[in-house]
């Protein structure tokens, strides 16, 4: 079974700084801890511990109290540039800011990186169709975005290195990087319950629900049960993974027992749900509380602010770069890493409607 561990905040900062040094962001010396702490939004103590870790690794050289640390000349053994293919969850993934940053850094490191013409959504999450695509694609290593259990199990049996970017990789002998959402799901559910909500629904993609609920989805159901709320398909409904299926699901939820709060797991579906509900005259948080389980830059333009789950993409990109470097050097890397998320309460949650 592959190793699953959480990166501490210090490790995340050290990984980020190491990646920036390798990418050539700074010459000769690294900025001081106060400047770095302000830039990264962490404490001076966290940055100092991360810098000390990089000293131990030989990446930085101390120059005495009050002086900036010197960047060691990194001896690179000229690893072979890899042909890395990313199999995206959907085609729009390539325009995400962290994906563009990953593309830039992989290419700067000497790798060839691009995306498959078809996404997992295009292929219907079908293992046979994915296998055919992989067989007809030249690549030294694969990044698979948000793969289902069945898709990642198939990749785990292939000889070429794979990294699961998000998706359901736990327990498989493959590298992965994911966001740890369980604590923030629990926090959000408790907040809703404290506001009087009992009819709470989570709209999650099929691969997150089947063959069994993913960790955030299961934590959602477990927390409802812990507060005496009976759970079933109402709380985590099945829906056809299409635009029509999504809207049909919302209509069915409001046909008999309308929910008073909803989690929507992705930003596009969040906006679609918000628009759909507005056509019914339902507005958050007056009539229904809404939470998105992912970040989105457009949220900053919304008033009231969207309640959502936020995570830093930099540790994700740095982990993938570390994996690519190890693979290029011929090292086996199947480490599985989680980065933490946080709950941004926002203004789209409020007390359960009195008539709800």
C-alpha positions as semicolon CSV with decimal commas, in nm:
position;residue;x (nm);y (nm);z (nm)
1;X;0,000;0,000;0,000
2;X;0,132;0,346;-0,087
3;X;0,231;0,591;0,182
4;X;-0,024;0,862;0,265
5;X;0,086;1,154;0,476
6;X;-0,004;1,514;0,543
7;X;0,243;1,791;0,469
8;X;0,288;2,022;0,765
9;X;0,277;2,395;0,700
10;X;0,655;2,405;0,743
11;X;0,702;2,129;0,485
12;X;0,469;2,304;0,243
13;X;0,665;2,629;0,275
14;X;0,998;2,447;0,238
15;X;0,871;2,264;-0,071
16;X;0,747;2,589;-0,223
17;X;1,075;2,773;-0,157
18;X;1,277;2,478;-0,289
19;X;1,073;2,480;-0,607
20;X;1,118;2,855;-0,656
21;X;1,494;2,823;-0,603
22;X;1,520;2,542;-0,860
23;X;1,310;2,750;-1,100
24;X;1,562;3,035;-1,066
25;X;1,336;3,291;-0,902
26;X;1,619;3,429;-0,688
27;X;1,991;3,469;-0,756
28;X;2,266;3,428;-0,496
29;X;2,054;3,497;-0,184
30;X;1,698;3,426;-0,075
31;X;1,481;3,705;0,070
32;X;1,458;3,743;0,446
33;X;1,202;3,561;0,654
34;X;0,981;3,867;0,711
35;X;0,951;3,935;0,339
36;X;0,882;3,568;0,267
37;X;0,628;3,542;0,550
38;X;0,439;3,843;0,416
39;X;0,444;3,704;0,062
40;X;0,327;3,356;0,166
41;X;0,078;3,464;0,433
42;X;0,237;3,259;0,711
43;X;0,420;3,342;1,034
44;X;0,786;3,439;1,059
45;X;0,839;3,130;1,276
46;X;0,702;2,898;1,006
47;X;0,927;3,054;0,742
48;X;1,231;3,035;0,970
49;X;1,174;2,664;1,036
50;X;1,135;2,605;0,660
51;X;1,458;2,794;0,588
52;X;1,638;2,588;0,852
53;X;1,512;2,272;0,681
54;X;1,658;2,394;0,351
55;X;1,988;2,460;0,529
56;X;1,992;2,098;0,649
57;X;1,929;1,984;0,292
58;X;2,220;2,196;0,168
59;X;1,997;2,413;-0,048
60;X;2,075;2,726;0,158
61;X;2,394;2,839;0,330
62;X;2,367;3,052;0,648
63;X;2,576;3,371;0,653
64;X;2,530;3,478;1,013
65;X;2,269;3,667;1,214
66;X;2,094;3,945;1,026
67;X;2,226;3,836;0,687
68;X;2,026;3,667;0,414
69;X;2,097;3,304;0,344
70;X;2,303;3,221;0,038
71;X;2,162;2,992;-0,227
72;X;2,390;2,693;-0,283
73;X;2,487;2,611;-0,638
74;X;2,256;2,324;-0,719
75;X;2,442;2,047;-0,893
76;X;2,204;1,903;-1,146
77;X;2,279;1,567;-1,299
78;X;2,098;1,674;-1,613
79;X;1,801;1,441;-1,576
80;X;1,650;1,322;-1,896
81;X;1,359;1,535;-2,010
82;X;1,036;1,337;-1,989
83;X;0,744;1,330;-2,227
84;X;0,466;1,390;-1,977
85;X;0,103;1,366;-2,076
86;X;-0,183;1,495;-1,864
87;X;-0,520;1,326;-1,897
88;X;-0,749;1,607;-1,775
89;X;-1,079;1,560;-1,601
90;X;-1,240;1,796;-1,851
91;X;-1,097;2,008;-2,130
92;X;-1,132;2,337;-1,941
93;X;-0,876;2,212;-1,685
94;X;-0,584;2,328;-1,899
95;X;-0,688;2,692;-1,854
96;X;-0,680;2,675;-1,472
97;X;-0,410;2,900;-1,326
98;X;-0,229;2,622;-1,139
99;X;-0,230;2,404;-1,451
100;X;-0,073;2,684;-1,655
101;X;0,190;2,733;-1,384
102;X;0,261;2,359;-1,386
103;X;0,297;2,365;-1,765
104;X;0,545;2,653;-1,743
105;X;0,757;2,490;-1,478
106;X;0,765;2,145;-1,640
107;X;0,881;2,296;-1,966
108;X;1,137;2,514;-1,785
109;X;1,274;2,196;-1,626
110;X;1,331;2,045;-1,971
111;X;1,027;1,822;-1,992
112;X;0,779;1,804;-2,278
113;X;0,430;1,838;-2,141
114;X;0,089;1,858;-2,303
115;X;-0,265;1,729;-2,270
116;X;-0,450;1,447;-2,435
117;X;-0,703;1,555;-2,695
118;X;-0,983;1,388;-2,503
119;X;-1,059;1,432;-2,135
120;X;-1,194;1,180;-1,886
121;X;-1,533;1,339;-1,932
122;X;-1,506;1,300;-2,310
123;X;-1,422;0,934;-2,255
124;X;-1,711;0,882;-2,014
125;X;-1,470;0,764;-1,740
126;X;-1,461;0,439;-1,936
127;X;-1,157;0,225;-1,861
128;X;-1,151;0,059;-2,205
129;X;-1,160;0,393;-2,386
130;X;-0,889;0,532;-2,159
131;X;-0,674;0,224;-2,221
132;X;-0,709;0,270;-2,597
133;X;-0,611;0,637;-2,571
134;X;-0,305;0,557;-2,358
135;X;-0,198;0,277;-2,594
136;X;-0,202;0,519;-2,887
137;X;-0,022;0,802;-2,706
138;X;0,354;0,841;-2,676
139;X;0,447;0,933;-2,321
140;X;0,710;0,850;-2,058
141;X;0,489;0,939;-1,763
142;X;0,126;1,030;-1,695
143;X;-0,059;1,281;-1,481
144;X;-0,425;1,190;-1,437
145;X;-0,659;1,460;-1,307
146;X;-0,949;1,363;-1,080
147;X;-0,956;0,999;-1,188
148;X;-1,217;0,756;-1,060
149;X;-1,127;0,448;-0,857
150;X;-1,153;0,224;-1,165
151;X;-0,942;0,455;-1,384
152;X;-0,663;0,488;-1,129
153;X;-0,666;0,114;-1,054
154;X;-0,605;0,054;-1,425
155;X;-0,319;0,306;-1,439
156;X;-0,163;0,149;-1,129
157;X;-0,121;-0,175;-1,324
158;X;0,066;-0,006;-1,611
159;X;0,447;0,003;-1,631
160;X;0,481;0,379;-1,680
161;X;0,492;0,617;-1,384
162;X;0,169;0,792;-1,296
163;X;0,075;1,072;-1,061
164;X;-0,288;1,121;-0,964
165;X;-0,363;1,490;-0,938
166;X;-0,667;1,479;-0,709
167;X;-0,891;1,178;-0,771
168;X;-0,928;0,863;-0,561
169;X;-0,578;0,719;-0,534
170;X;-0,556;0,624;-0,168
171;X;-0,442;0,266;-0,121
172;X;-0,301;0,236;-0,474
173;X;0,074;0,208;-0,542
174;X;0,091;0,537;-0,733
175;X;0,205;0,890;-0,654
176;X;-0,065;1,142;-0,581
177;X;-0,138;1,491;-0,455
178;X;-0,478;1,580;-0,321
179;X;-0,662;1,833;-0,108
180;X;-0,771;1,729;0,241
181;X;-1,129;1,855;0,262
182;X;-1,269;1,632;0,536
183;X;-1,211;1,875;0,829
184;X;-1,362;2,169;0,640
185;X;-1,665;1,964;0,534
186;X;-1,724;1,879;0,899
187;X;-1,679;2,245;0,999
188;X;-1,924;2,360;0,732
189;X;-2,186;2,099;0,823
190;X;-2,166;2,193;1,191
191;X;-2,207;2,559;1,100
192;X;-2,518;2,484;0,896
193;X;-2,667;2,269;1,173
194;X;-2,600;2,546;1,426
195;X;-2,807;2,773;1,199
196;X;-3,101;2,534;1,214
197;X;-3,050;2,341;0,889
198;X;-3,161;1,977;0,879
199;X;-3,227;1,919;0,510
200;X;-2,875;1,944;0,369
201;X;-2,774;1,810;0,029
202;X;-2,437;1,757;-0,141
203;X;-2,423;1,752;-0,521
204;X;-2,113;1,556;-0,612
205;X;-1,992;1,396;-0,936
206;X;-2,056;1,027;-0,995
207;X;-1,691;0,924;-0,951
208;X;-1,703;1,088;-0,607
209;X;-2,010;0,884;-0,510
210;X;-1,930;0,543;-0,660
211;X;-1,850;0,266;-0,598
212;X;-1,856;0,413;-0,246
213;X;-1,861;0,777;-0,133
214;X;-1,526;0,956;-0,131
215;X;-1,379;1,078;0,197
216;X;-1,541;1,427;0,191
217;X;-1,874;1,279;0,088
218;X;-1,860;1,013;0,359
219;X;-1,756;1,272;0,618
220;X;-2,060;1,478;0,514
221;X;-2,296;1,185;0,567
222;X;-2,128;1,080;0,892
223;X;-2,153;1,430;1,038
224;X;-2,523;1,449;0,955
225;X;-2,575;1,113;1,128
226;X;-2,375;1,235;1,430
227;X;-2,635;1,510;1,471
228;X;-2,927;1,272;1,449
229;X;-3,014;1,339;1,087
230;X;-3,124;1,035;0,888
231;X;-2,922;1,011;0,565
232;X;-2,986;0,857;0,227
233;X;-2,990;0,931;-0,145
234;X;-3,168;1,257;-0,069
235;X;-2,852;1,394;0,095
236;X;-2,611;1,258;-0,166
237;X;-2,830;1,214;-0,473
238;X;-2,745;1,022;-0,788
239;X;-2,767;1,226;-1,105
240;X;-2,679;1,181;-1,469
241;X;-2,343;1,353;-1,519
242;X;-2,469;1,593;-1,785
243;X;-2,599;1,949;-1,784
244;X;-2,954;1,822;-1,829
245;X;-2,906;1,562;-1,557
246;X;-2,774;1,823;-1,313
247;X;-3,073;2,053;-1,356
248;X;-3,316;1,761;-1,347
249;X;-3,163;1,660;-1,014
250;X;-3,218;2,006;-0,867
251;X;-3,579;2,004;-0,985
252;X;-3,638;1,666;-0,824
253;X;-3,492;1,784;-0,493
254;X;-3,735;2,074;-0,477
255;X;-4,036;1,877;-0,594
256;X;-4,134;1,740;-0,252
257;X;-3,897;1,831;0,032
258;X;-3,682;2,128;-0,066
259;X;-3,337;2,137;0,092
260;X;-3,249;2,439;0,302
261;X;-2,875;2,409;0,233
262;X;-2,665;2,267;-0,049
263;X;-2,301;2,184;-0,104
264;X;-2,201;2,201;-0,472
265;X;-1,864;2,042;-0,533
266;X;-1,736;2,242;-0,831
267;X;-1,753;2,610;-0,927
268;X;-1,923;2,568;-1,270
269;X;-2,199;2,362;-1,111
270;X;-2,224;2,616;-0,829
271;X;-2,298;2,899;-1,071
272;X;-2,538;2,676;-1,265
273;X;-2,725;2,586;-0,945
274;X;-2,735;2,947;-0,829
275;X;-2,882;3,055;-1,163
276;X;-3,130;2,767;-1,164
277;X;-3,250;2,853;-0,814
278;X;-3,278;3,222;-0,899
279;X;-3,523;3,132;-1,173
280;X;-3,735;2,977;-0,898
281;X;-3,708;3,300;-0,698
282;X;-3,471;3,139;-0,447
283;X;-3,179;3,353;-0,333
284;X;-2,891;3,272;-0,097
285;X;-2,884;3,307;0,195
286;X;-3,245;3,426;0,236
287;X;-3,409;3,112;0,099
288;X;-3,129;2,857;0,084
289;X;-2,768;2,836;0,201
290;X;-2,508;2,751;-0,063
291;X;-2,147;2,634;-0,029
292;X;-1,900;2,551;-0,305
293;X;-1,642;2,283;-0,225
294;X;-1,378;2,436;-0,454
295;X;-1,215;2,778;-0,495
296;X;-1,279;3,005;-0,793
297;X;-1,121;3,342;-0,876
298;X;-1,461;3,478;-0,987
299;X;-1,589;3,441;-0,629
300;X;-1,400;3,757;-0,533
301;X;-1,639;3,956;-0,755
302;X;-1,952;3,822;-0,589
303;X;-2,161;4,008;-0,331
304;X;-2,239;3,855;-0,092
305;X;-1,913;3,661;-0,090
306;X;-1,950;3,294;-0,185
307;X;-1,906;3,048;0,098
308;X;-1,647;2,799;-0,026
309;X;-1,348;2,580;0,047
310;X;-1,010;2,734;-0,032
311;X;-0,673;2,568;-0,085
312;X;-0,327;2,678;-0,193
313;X;-0,229;2,538;-0,532
314;X;0,144;2,597;-0,486
315;X;0,212;2,280;-0,282
316;X;0,021;2,084;-0,549
317;X;0,241;2,218;-0,829
318;X;0,558;2,169;-0,625
319;X;0,468;1,808;-0,545
320;X;0,418;1,731;-0,914
321;X;0,751;1,894;-0,998
322;X;0,921;1,683;-0,730
323;X;0,764;1,368;-0,873
324;X;0,874;1,458;-1,229
325;X;1,229;1,520;-1,109
326;X;1,240;1,184;-0,929
327;X;1,099;0,996;-1,228
328;X;1,350;1,166;-1,460
329;X;1,630;1,043;-1,234
330;X;1,495;0,688;-1,241
331;X;1,369;0,697;-0,883
332;X;1,049;0,524;-0,780
333;X;0,813;0,781;-0,633
334;X;0,472;0,662;-0,515
335;X;0,437;0,900;-0,221
336;X;0,088;1,031;-0,162
337;X;0,059;1,382;-0,023
338;X;-0,236;1,584;0,107
339;X;-0,248;1,961;0,132
340;X;-0,490;2,129;0,368
341;X;-0,803;2,326;0,278
342;X;-0,988;2,591;0,477
343;X;-1,351;2,696;0,500
344;X;-1,428;3,051;0,387
345;X;-1,765;3,119;0,547
346;X;-1,875;3,395;0,310
347;X;-2,224;3,541;0,289
348;X;-2,422;3,270;0,112
349;X;-2,508;3,081;0,429
350;X;-2,758;3,190;0,688
351;X;-3,031;3,063;0,921
352;X;-3,263;2,795;0,785
353;X;-3,586;2,949;0,654
354;X;-3,858;2,944;0,917
355;X;-4,098;2,785;0,673
356;X;-3,834;2,530;0,556
